[in-house]
């Protein structure tokens, strides 16, 4: 009613750190049903739009991504719908692949990733990227950044610092 766009994203701070749009779709759908005490609230096909088409609109890039249309970037994934947690896959008299995707997918079922028409992941393997090298580099950089910021972080004395001092994290 206030004119905003409600969408889903998975890159937040502070957040759960999972960066997993499938988890976010499941969570928002279930929480909406609980809040409204109505199992029909926010059906899975509407939830999927929040993480795709409406998400792109909210970021101001709906004219470039978010749907598969002529003139837009060819950004897409394919999902192994025969994965055990996405079965049974029913095709008649109705289809259940969107509910299965929203409620049961972990993201591990994604088997191909195409960005701007270029295959980045093919059959669960990076095409032109050394995954081990990237992970090692990210780990090294994270340690460097955290070591450089440690004094400022401790000085901020947030609740996280207290948990750290007490050995919880």
PDB file of C-alpha atoms in Angstrom:
ATOM      1  CA  UNK A   1       0.000   0.000   0.000  1.00  0.00           C
ATOM      2  CA  UNK A   2       3.015   2.289   0.398  1.00  0.00           C
ATOM      3  CA  UNK A   3       4.220   1.706  -3.153  1.00  0.00           C
ATOM      4  CA  UNK A   4       7.349  -0.345  -2.472  1.00  0.00           C
ATOM      5  CA  UNK A   5       8.443  -3.556  -4.146  1.00  0.00           C
ATOM      6  CA  UNK A   6       8.739  -6.639  -1.957  1.00  0.00           C
ATOM      7  CA  UNK A   7      11.361  -9.067  -3.223  1.00  0.00           C
ATOM      8  CA  UNK A   8      13.831 -11.665  -2.010  1.00  0.00           C
ATOM      9  CA  UNK A   9      17.602 -11.555  -1.983  1.00  0.00           C
ATOM     10  CA  UNK A  10      20.330 -13.661  -0.473  1.00  0.00           C
ATOM     11  CA  UNK A  11      23.266 -11.288   0.015  1.00  0.00           C
ATOM     12  CA  UNK A  12      22.634  -9.533   3.292  1.00  0.00           C
ATOM     13  CA  UNK A  13      24.657  -8.345   6.260  1.00  0.00           C
ATOM     14  CA  UNK A  14      24.025  -9.252   8.951  1.00  0.00           C
ATOM     15  CA  UNK A  15      22.329 -12.378   7.802  1.00  0.00           C
ATOM     16  CA  UNK A  16      22.424 -16.109   7.978  1.00  0.00           C
ATOM     17  CA  UNK A  17      25.486 -16.259   5.737  1.00  0.00           C
ATOM     18  CA  UNK A  18      23.982 -18.947   3.531  1.00  0.00           C
ATOM     19  CA  UNK A  19      23.518 -16.757   0.424  1.00  0.00           C
ATOM     20  CA  UNK A  20      20.951 -19.303  -0.727  1.00  0.00           C
ATOM     21  CA  UNK A  21      17.883 -18.041  -2.562  1.00  0.00           C
ATOM     22  CA  UNK A  22      16.223 -21.446  -2.259  1.00  0.00           C
ATOM     23  CA  UNK A  23      16.444 -21.257   1.533  1.00  0.00           C
ATOM     24  CA  UNK A  24      15.097 -17.701   1.469  1.00  0.00           C
ATOM     25  CA  UNK A  25      12.132 -18.719  -0.695  1.00  0.00           C
ATOM     26  CA  UNK A  26      11.240 -21.590   1.624  1.00  0.00           C
ATOM     27  CA  UNK A  27      11.618 -19.439   4.738  1.00  0.00           C
ATOM     28  CA  UNK A  28       9.493 -16.508   3.539  1.00  0.00           C
ATOM     29  CA  UNK A  29       6.776 -18.815   2.269  1.00  0.00           C
ATOM     30  CA  UNK A  30       6.537 -20.785   5.521  1.00  0.00           C
ATOM     31  CA  UNK A  31       6.772 -17.714   7.759  1.00  0.00           C
ATOM     32  CA  UNK A  32       4.040 -15.964   5.760  1.00  0.00           C
ATOM     33  CA  UNK A  33       1.775 -18.977   6.155  1.00  0.00           C
ATOM     34  CA  UNK A  34       2.444 -19.038   9.919  1.00  0.00           C
ATOM     35  CA  UNK A  35       1.969 -15.290  10.362  1.00  0.00           C
ATOM     36  CA  UNK A  36      -1.331 -15.322   8.491  1.00  0.00           C
ATOM     37  CA  UNK A  37      -2.425 -18.659   9.965  1.00  0.00           C
ATOM     38  CA  UNK A  38      -3.299 -19.581   6.397  1.00  0.00           C
ATOM     39  CA  UNK A  39      -1.566 -22.393   4.470  1.00  0.00           C
ATOM     40  CA  UNK A  40      -2.595 -20.793   1.172  1.00  0.00           C
ATOM     41  CA  UNK A  41      -0.744 -17.510   1.868  1.00  0.00           C
ATOM     42  CA  UNK A  42       2.105 -16.793  -0.532  1.00  0.00           C
ATOM     43  CA  UNK A  43       1.828 -19.845  -2.780  1.00  0.00           C
ATOM     44  CA  UNK A  44       5.067 -21.260  -4.204  1.00  0.00           C
ATOM     45  CA  UNK A  45       4.612 -19.776  -7.688  1.00  0.00           C
ATOM     46  CA  UNK A  46       4.342 -16.285  -6.159  1.00  0.00           C
ATOM     47  CA  UNK A  47       7.344 -17.014  -3.929  1.00  0.00           C
ATOM     48  CA  UNK A  48       9.405 -18.003  -6.971  1.00  0.00           C
ATOM     49  CA  UNK A  49       8.561 -14.662  -8.606  1.00  0.00           C
ATOM     50  CA  UNK A  50       9.857 -12.820  -5.497  1.00  0.00           C
ATOM     51  CA  UNK A  51      13.264 -14.409  -6.026  1.00  0.00           C
ATOM     52  CA  UNK A  52      13.369 -13.919  -9.792  1.00  0.00           C
ATOM     53  CA  UNK A  53      11.186 -11.484 -11.748  1.00  0.00           C
ATOM     54  CA  UNK A  54      10.228  -9.217  -8.831  1.00  0.00           C
ATOM     55  CA  UNK A  55      13.739  -9.421  -7.361  1.00  0.00           C
ATOM     56  CA  UNK A  56      15.163  -8.079 -10.615  1.00  0.00           C
ATOM     57  CA  UNK A  57      12.541  -5.312 -10.658  1.00  0.00           C
ATOM     58  CA  UNK A  58      13.407  -4.317  -7.078  1.00  0.00           C
ATOM     59  CA  UNK A  59      17.059  -3.974  -8.064  1.00  0.00           C
ATOM     60  CA  UNK A  60      16.128  -1.805 -11.044  1.00  0.00           C
ATOM     61  CA  UNK A  61      17.342  -4.375 -13.573  1.00  0.00           C
ATOM     62  CA  UNK A  62      14.018  -5.975 -14.500  1.00  0.00           C
ATOM     63  CA  UNK A  63      14.510  -4.839 -18.087  1.00  0.00           C
ATOM     64  CA  UNK A  64      17.732  -6.911 -18.289  1.00  0.00           C
ATOM     65  CA  UNK A  65      17.195 -10.016 -16.122  1.00  0.00           C
ATOM     66  CA  UNK A  66      14.584 -11.836 -14.052  1.00  0.00           C
ATOM     67  CA  UNK A  67      12.671 -13.508 -16.885  1.00  0.00           C
ATOM     68  CA  UNK A  68      13.601 -15.329 -20.070  1.00  0.00           C
ATOM     69  CA  UNK A  69      12.645 -12.959 -22.864  1.00  0.00           C
ATOM     70  CA  UNK A  70      14.119 -11.818 -26.140  1.00  0.00           C
ATOM     71  CA  UNK A  71      16.484  -8.899 -25.560  1.00  0.00           C
ATOM     72  CA  UNK A  72      17.281  -9.807 -21.955  1.00  0.00           C
ATOM     73  CA  UNK A  73      20.485 -11.390 -20.731  1.00  0.00           C
ATOM     74  CA  UNK A  74      20.361 -15.154 -20.837  1.00  0.00           C
ATOM     75  CA  UNK A  75      20.873 -15.721 -17.105  1.00  0.00           C
ATOM     76  CA  UNK A  76      19.407 -19.039 -16.002  1.00  0.00           C
ATOM     77  CA  UNK A  77      19.912 -22.246 -14.107  1.00  0.00           C
ATOM     78  CA  UNK A  78      18.779 -25.779 -14.691  1.00  0.00           C
ATOM     79  CA  UNK A  79      17.739 -27.978 -11.802  1.00  0.00           C
ATOM     80  CA  UNK A  80      17.942 -31.760 -11.550  1.00  0.00           C
ATOM     81  CA  UNK A  81      14.286 -32.421 -10.790  1.00  0.00           C
ATOM     82  CA  UNK A  82      15.053 -36.143 -10.408  1.00  0.00           C
ATOM     83  CA  UNK A  83      17.053 -35.425  -7.257  1.00  0.00           C
ATOM     84  CA  UNK A  84      15.601 -37.438  -4.365  1.00  0.00           C
ATOM     85  CA  UNK A  85      14.408 -34.425  -2.352  1.00  0.00           C
ATOM     86  CA  UNK A  86      12.514 -33.005  -5.351  1.00  0.00           C
ATOM     87  CA  UNK A  87      10.566 -36.162  -6.052  1.00  0.00           C
ATOM     88  CA  UNK A  88       8.016 -37.316  -6.791  1.00  0.00           C
ATOM     89  CA  UNK A  89       7.702 -35.059  -9.795  1.00  0.00           C
ATOM     90  CA  UNK A  90       4.102 -35.097 -10.940  1.00  0.00           C
ATOM     91  CA  UNK A  91       3.201 -33.866 -14.417  1.00  0.00           C
ATOM     92  CA  UNK A  92      -0.488 -34.817 -14.675  1.00  0.00           C
ATOM     93  CA  UNK A  93      -3.203 -33.945 -13.765  1.00  0.00           C
ATOM     94  CA  UNK A  94      -1.204 -31.033 -12.318  1.00  0.00           C
ATOM     95  CA  UNK A  95       2.456 -30.163 -11.936  1.00  0.00           C
ATOM     96  CA  UNK A  96       4.272 -29.956  -8.613  1.00  0.00           C
ATOM     97  CA  UNK A  97       7.769 -28.926  -9.693  1.00  0.00           C
ATOM     98  CA  UNK A  98       7.465 -25.326  -8.438  1.00  0.00           C
ATOM     99  CA  UNK A  99       6.259 -26.365  -4.957  1.00  0.00           C
ATOM    100  CA  UNK A 100       9.028 -28.995  -4.865  1.00  0.00           C
ATOM    101  CA  UNK A 101      11.580 -26.362  -5.867  1.00  0.00           C
ATOM    102  CA  UNK A 102      10.407 -23.756  -3.331  1.00  0.00           C
ATOM    103  CA  UNK A 103       9.830 -26.057  -0.364  1.00  0.00           C
ATOM    104  CA  UNK A 104      12.425 -28.797  -0.842  1.00  0.00           C
ATOM    105  CA  UNK A 105      15.372 -27.513  -2.862  1.00  0.00           C
ATOM    106  CA  UNK A 106      18.669 -26.778  -1.159  1.00  0.00           C
ATOM    107  CA  UNK A 107      20.354 -25.381  -4.246  1.00  0.00           C
ATOM    108  CA  UNK A 108      22.557 -28.467  -4.549  1.00  0.00           C
ATOM    109  CA  UNK A 109      20.204 -29.655  -7.295  1.00  0.00           C
ATOM    110  CA  UNK A 110      21.340 -26.859  -9.612  1.00  0.00           C
ATOM    111  CA  UNK A 111      23.347 -28.632 -12.282  1.00  0.00           C
ATOM    112  CA  UNK A 112      23.926 -25.883 -14.862  1.00  0.00           C
ATOM    113  CA  UNK A 113      24.435 -22.139 -14.527  1.00  0.00           C
ATOM    114  CA  UNK A 114      24.340 -19.836 -17.539  1.00  0.00           C
ATOM    115  CA  UNK A 115      25.184 -16.149 -17.171  1.00  0.00           C
ATOM    116  CA  UNK A 116      24.627 -13.813 -20.106  1.00  0.00           C
ATOM    117  CA  UNK A 117      24.490 -16.850 -22.369  1.00  0.00           C
ATOM    118  CA  UNK A 118      27.789 -18.313 -21.139  1.00  0.00           C
ATOM    119  CA  UNK A 119      27.892 -21.657 -19.330  1.00  0.00           C
ATOM    120  CA  UNK A 120      29.636 -21.160 -16.002  1.00  0.00           C
ATOM    121  CA  UNK A 121      28.712 -24.518 -14.478  1.00  0.00           C
ATOM    122  CA  UNK A 122      28.071 -27.568 -16.642  1.00  0.00           C
ATOM    123  CA  UNK A 123      26.899 -30.810 -15.042  1.00  0.00           C
ATOM    124  CA  UNK A 124      27.846 -29.579 -11.545  1.00  0.00           C
ATOM    125  CA  UNK A 125      31.390 -28.589 -12.557  1.00  0.00           C
ATOM    126  CA  UNK A 126      32.803 -25.116 -13.191  1.00  0.00           C
ATOM    127  CA  UNK A 127      33.662 -24.728 -16.864  1.00  0.00           C
ATOM    128  CA  UNK A 128      36.680 -22.375 -16.862  1.00  0.00           C
ATOM    129  CA  UNK A 129      37.210 -21.761 -13.156  1.00  0.00           C
ATOM    130  CA  UNK A 130      39.490 -23.514 -10.683  1.00  0.00           C
ATOM    131  CA  UNK A 131      37.116 -23.875  -7.727  1.00  0.00           C
ATOM    132  CA  UNK A 132      39.851 -24.995  -5.321  1.00  0.00           C
ATOM    133  CA  UNK A 133      41.982 -21.964  -6.190  1.00  0.00           C
ATOM    134  CA  UNK A 134      39.055 -19.575  -5.656  1.00  0.00           C
ATOM    135  CA  UNK A 135      38.185 -21.121  -2.282  1.00  0.00           C
ATOM    136  CA  UNK A 136      41.802 -20.919  -1.119  1.00  0.00           C
ATOM    137  CA  UNK A 137      42.071 -17.295  -2.272  1.00  0.00           C
ATOM    138  CA  UNK A 138      38.796 -16.352  -0.548  1.00  0.00           C
ATOM    139  CA  UNK A 139      39.920 -18.006   2.690  1.00  0.00           C
ATOM    140  CA  UNK A 140      43.266 -16.199   2.586  1.00  0.00           C
ATOM    141  CA  UNK A 141      41.653 -12.818   1.866  1.00  0.00           C
ATOM    142  CA  UNK A 142      39.015 -13.260   4.577  1.00  0.00           C
ATOM    143  CA  UNK A 143      41.721 -13.998   7.155  1.00  0.00           C
ATOM    144  CA  UNK A 144      43.716 -10.955   6.020  1.00  0.00           C
ATOM    145  CA  UNK A 145      40.699  -8.631   6.219  1.00  0.00           C
ATOM    146  CA  UNK A 146      39.631  -9.952   9.617  1.00  0.00           C
ATOM    147  CA  UNK A 147      43.162  -9.670  11.007  1.00  0.00           C
ATOM    148  CA  UNK A 148      43.369  -6.058   9.793  1.00  0.00           C
ATOM    149  CA  UNK A 149      39.971  -5.209  11.287  1.00  0.00           C
ATOM    150  CA  UNK A 150      40.324  -7.125  14.567  1.00  0.00           C
ATOM    151  CA  UNK A 151      41.273  -4.163  16.772  1.00  0.00           C
ATOM    152  CA  UNK A 152      38.416  -2.006  15.439  1.00  0.00           C
ATOM    153  CA  UNK A 153      35.987  -4.895  15.851  1.00  0.00           C
ATOM    154  CA  UNK A 154      37.026  -5.527  19.449  1.00  0.00           C
ATOM    155  CA  UNK A 155      36.909  -1.808  20.217  1.00  0.00           C
ATOM    156  CA  UNK A 156      33.324  -1.592  18.912  1.00  0.00           C
ATOM    157  CA  UNK A 157      32.385  -3.901  21.800  1.00  0.00           C
ATOM    158  CA  UNK A 158      29.202  -5.200  20.168  1.00  0.00           C
ATOM    159  CA  UNK A 159      27.238  -8.173  21.459  1.00  0.00           C
ATOM    160  CA  UNK A 160      29.202 -10.297  18.983  1.00  0.00           C
ATOM    161  CA  UNK A 161      32.423  -9.291  20.754  1.00  0.00           C
ATOM    162  CA  UNK A 162      30.933 -10.419  24.059  1.00  0.00           C
ATOM    163  CA  UNK A 163      30.008 -13.786  22.534  1.00  0.00           C
ATOM    164  CA  UNK A 164      33.544 -14.044  21.136  1.00  0.00           C
ATOM    165  CA  UNK A 165      35.134 -13.288  24.512  1.00  0.00           C
ATOM    166  CA  UNK A 166      32.922 -15.900  26.170  1.00  0.00           C
ATOM    167  CA  UNK A 167      33.951 -18.515  23.621  1.00  0.00           C
ATOM    168  CA  UNK A 168      30.593 -18.889  21.909  1.00  0.00           C
ATOM    169  CA  UNK A 169      31.926 -17.876  18.485  1.00  0.00           C
TER     170      UNK A 169
END
